[in-house]
CSV table of C-alpha atoms in Angstrom, one decimal:
chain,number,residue,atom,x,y,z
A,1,UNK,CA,23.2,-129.6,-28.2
A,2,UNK,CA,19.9,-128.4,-27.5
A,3,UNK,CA,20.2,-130.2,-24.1
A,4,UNK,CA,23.3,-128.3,-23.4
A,5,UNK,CA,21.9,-124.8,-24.4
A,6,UNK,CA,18.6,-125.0,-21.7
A,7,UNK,CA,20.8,-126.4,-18.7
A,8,UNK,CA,23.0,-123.1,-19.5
A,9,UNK,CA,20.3,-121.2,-19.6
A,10,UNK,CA,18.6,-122.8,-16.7
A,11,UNK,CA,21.3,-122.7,-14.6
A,12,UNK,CA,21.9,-118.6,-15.0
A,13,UNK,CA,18.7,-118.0,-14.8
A,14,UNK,CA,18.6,-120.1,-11.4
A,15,UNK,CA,22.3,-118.7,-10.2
A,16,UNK,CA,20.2,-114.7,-11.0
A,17,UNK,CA,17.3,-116.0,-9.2
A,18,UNK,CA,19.4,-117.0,-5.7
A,19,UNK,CA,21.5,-113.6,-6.6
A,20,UNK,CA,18.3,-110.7,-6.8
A,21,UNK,CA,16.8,-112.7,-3.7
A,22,UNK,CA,20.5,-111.9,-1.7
A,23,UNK,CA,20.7,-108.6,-3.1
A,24,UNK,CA,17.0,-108.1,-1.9
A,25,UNK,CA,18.8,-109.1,1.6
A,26,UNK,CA,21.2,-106.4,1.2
A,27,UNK,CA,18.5,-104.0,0.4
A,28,UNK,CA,17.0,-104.7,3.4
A,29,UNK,CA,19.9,-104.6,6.1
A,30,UNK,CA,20.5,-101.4,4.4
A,31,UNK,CA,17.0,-100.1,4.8
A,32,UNK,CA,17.7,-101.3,9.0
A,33,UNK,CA,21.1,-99.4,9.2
A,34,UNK,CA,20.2,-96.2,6.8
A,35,UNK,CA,16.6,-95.8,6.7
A,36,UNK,CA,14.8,-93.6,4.1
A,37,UNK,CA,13.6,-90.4,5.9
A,38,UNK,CA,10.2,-90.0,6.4
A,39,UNK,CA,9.6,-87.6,3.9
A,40,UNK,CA,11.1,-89.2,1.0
A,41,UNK,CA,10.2,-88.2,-2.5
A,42,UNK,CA,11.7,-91.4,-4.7
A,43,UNK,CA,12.5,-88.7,-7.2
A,44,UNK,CA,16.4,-89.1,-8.7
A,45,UNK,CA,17.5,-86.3,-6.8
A,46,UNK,CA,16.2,-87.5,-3.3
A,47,UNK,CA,17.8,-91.0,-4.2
A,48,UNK,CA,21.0,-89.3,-5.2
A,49,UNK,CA,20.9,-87.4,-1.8
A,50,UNK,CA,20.5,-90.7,0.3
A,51,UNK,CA,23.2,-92.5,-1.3
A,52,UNK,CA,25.5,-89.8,-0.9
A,53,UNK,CA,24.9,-89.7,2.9
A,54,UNK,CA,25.7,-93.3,3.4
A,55,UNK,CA,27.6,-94.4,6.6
A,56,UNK,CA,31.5,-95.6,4.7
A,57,UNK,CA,30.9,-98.5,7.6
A,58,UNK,CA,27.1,-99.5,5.9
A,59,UNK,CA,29.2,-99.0,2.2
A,60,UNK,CA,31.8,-101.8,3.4
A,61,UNK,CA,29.8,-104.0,4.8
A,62,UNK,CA,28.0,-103.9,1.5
A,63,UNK,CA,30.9,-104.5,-0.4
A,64,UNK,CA,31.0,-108.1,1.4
A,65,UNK,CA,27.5,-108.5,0.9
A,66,UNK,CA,27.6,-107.7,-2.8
A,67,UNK,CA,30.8,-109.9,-3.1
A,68,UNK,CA,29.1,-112.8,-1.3
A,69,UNK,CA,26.2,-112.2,-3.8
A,70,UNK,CA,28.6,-112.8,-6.7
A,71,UNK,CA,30.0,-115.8,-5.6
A,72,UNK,CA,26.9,-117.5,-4.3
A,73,UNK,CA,25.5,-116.9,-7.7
A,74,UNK,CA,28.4,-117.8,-9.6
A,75,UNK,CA,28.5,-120.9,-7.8
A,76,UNK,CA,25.1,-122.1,-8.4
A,77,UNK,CA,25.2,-121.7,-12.0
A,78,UNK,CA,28.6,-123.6,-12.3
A,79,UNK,CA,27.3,-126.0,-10.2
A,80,UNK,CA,23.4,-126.6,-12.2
A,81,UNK,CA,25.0,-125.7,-15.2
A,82,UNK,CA,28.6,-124.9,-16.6
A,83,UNK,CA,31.3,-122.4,-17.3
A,84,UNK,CA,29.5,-120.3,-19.7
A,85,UNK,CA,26.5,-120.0,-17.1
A,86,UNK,CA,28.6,-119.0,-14.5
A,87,UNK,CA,30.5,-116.8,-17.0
A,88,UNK,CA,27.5,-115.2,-18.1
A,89,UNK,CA,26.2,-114.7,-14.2
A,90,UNK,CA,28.8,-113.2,-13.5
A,91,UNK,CA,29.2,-110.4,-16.6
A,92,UNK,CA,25.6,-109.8,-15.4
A,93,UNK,CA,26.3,-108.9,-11.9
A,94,UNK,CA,29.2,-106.8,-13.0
A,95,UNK,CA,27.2,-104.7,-15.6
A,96,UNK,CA,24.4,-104.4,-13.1
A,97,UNK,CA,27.0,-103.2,-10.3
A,98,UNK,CA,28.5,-101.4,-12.9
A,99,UNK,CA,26.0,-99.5,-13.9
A,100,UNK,CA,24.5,-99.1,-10.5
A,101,UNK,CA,27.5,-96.9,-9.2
A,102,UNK,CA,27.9,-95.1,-12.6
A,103,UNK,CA,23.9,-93.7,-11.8
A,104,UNK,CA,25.0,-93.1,-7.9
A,105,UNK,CA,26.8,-91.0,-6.1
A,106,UNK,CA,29.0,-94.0,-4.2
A,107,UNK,CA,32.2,-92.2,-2.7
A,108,UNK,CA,35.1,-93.2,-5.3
A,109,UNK,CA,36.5,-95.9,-2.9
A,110,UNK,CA,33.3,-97.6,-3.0
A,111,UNK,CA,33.3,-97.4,-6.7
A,112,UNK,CA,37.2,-99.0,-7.4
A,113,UNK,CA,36.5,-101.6,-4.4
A,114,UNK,CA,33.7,-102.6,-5.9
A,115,UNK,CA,34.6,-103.4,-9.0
A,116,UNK,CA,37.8,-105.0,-8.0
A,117,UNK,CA,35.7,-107.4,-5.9
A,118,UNK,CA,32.5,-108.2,-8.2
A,119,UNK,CA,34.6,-109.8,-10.6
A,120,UNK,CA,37.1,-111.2,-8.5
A,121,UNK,CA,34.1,-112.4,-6.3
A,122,UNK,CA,32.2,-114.0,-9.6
A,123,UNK,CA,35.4,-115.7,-10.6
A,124,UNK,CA,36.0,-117.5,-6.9
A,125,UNK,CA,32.3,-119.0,-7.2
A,126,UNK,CA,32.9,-120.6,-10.2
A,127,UNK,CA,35.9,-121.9,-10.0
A,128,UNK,CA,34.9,-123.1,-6.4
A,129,UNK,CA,32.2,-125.1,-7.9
A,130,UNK,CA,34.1,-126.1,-10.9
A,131,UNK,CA,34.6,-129.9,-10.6
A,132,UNK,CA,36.7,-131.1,-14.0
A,133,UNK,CA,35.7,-134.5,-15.6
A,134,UNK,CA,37.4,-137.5,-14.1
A,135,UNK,CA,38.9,-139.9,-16.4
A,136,UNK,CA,38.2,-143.5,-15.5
A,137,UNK,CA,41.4,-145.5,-15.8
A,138,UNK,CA,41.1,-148.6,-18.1
C-alpha cells in the first residue's frame, strides 16, 4: 500500500515536473512573438494590459501548446505511475489554467477553448499511456 501511495505520488510529481518545464517553453515562445515593452511595470494592471493586447494567432498557438502540455504530462504520470496520478495531473493543470484565465483578461474564445481542450487534452494522455493488465492464459 505504502508502495502504491509514493509511485502515485512520484509519478505526479514527475508528470508536474515535465509539465512547468513545457509551460516554461510556452512562456518563452510567447516572450519571442509578444515581448514585454521596455518599460514594463510587473504591476497587475500592466500585466492585465499585455494580456489583453495579445495577437488571437499567439492565443491559438498557445492553446496547442497548453494542450500538448496536458497530455505530455498526463502521459508521464500514467505511464510512471497510474490512473489516479494522471487523474490528479490533470485536475491540476485544469485548476491552474482555470484560474489563470479567471485572473486575465484572455478574449472569451480563448477562455471556452481552453477549457474544452485542457481536459480533453489531460484525458488523451492518459488514456494513451494506459496499458491494462494482460492476463496470462493457463
Amino acid at each position: 500500500m505504502i508502495r502504491f501511495a509514493l509511485r502515485t505520488v512520484l509519478a505526479t510529481l514527475a508528470g508536474l515536473v515535465a509539465s512547468f518545464a513545457l509551460v516554461i517553453g510556452v512562456e518563452i515562445f510567447s516572450n519571442l512573438v509578444h515581448p514585454l515593452p521596455s518599460d514594463f511595470s510587473h504591476d497587475p494592471e500592466a500585466v492585465c494590459r499585455h494580456v489583453a493586447k495579445y495577437p488571437a494567432w499567439v492565443l491559438a498557438v498557445v492553446v496547442v501548446a497548453w494542450g500538448l502540455t496536458a497530455a505530455i504530462g498526463t502521459w508521464i504520470s500514467q505511464k510512471l505511475g497510474n490512473v489516479y496520478s494522471a487523474s490528479v495531473l490533470g485536475l491540476l493543470l485544469v485548476a491552474g489554467v482555470g484560474l489563470n484565465i479567471s485572473m486575465l483578461p484572455y478574449p472569451i474564445w480563448f477562455k471556452v477553448v481552453i477549457m474544452i481542450v485542457m481536459p480533453f487534452a489531460a484525458f488523451i494522455g492518459g488514456r494513451l499511456a494506459f496499458q491494462p493488465k494482460t492476463r496470462v492464459p493457463c
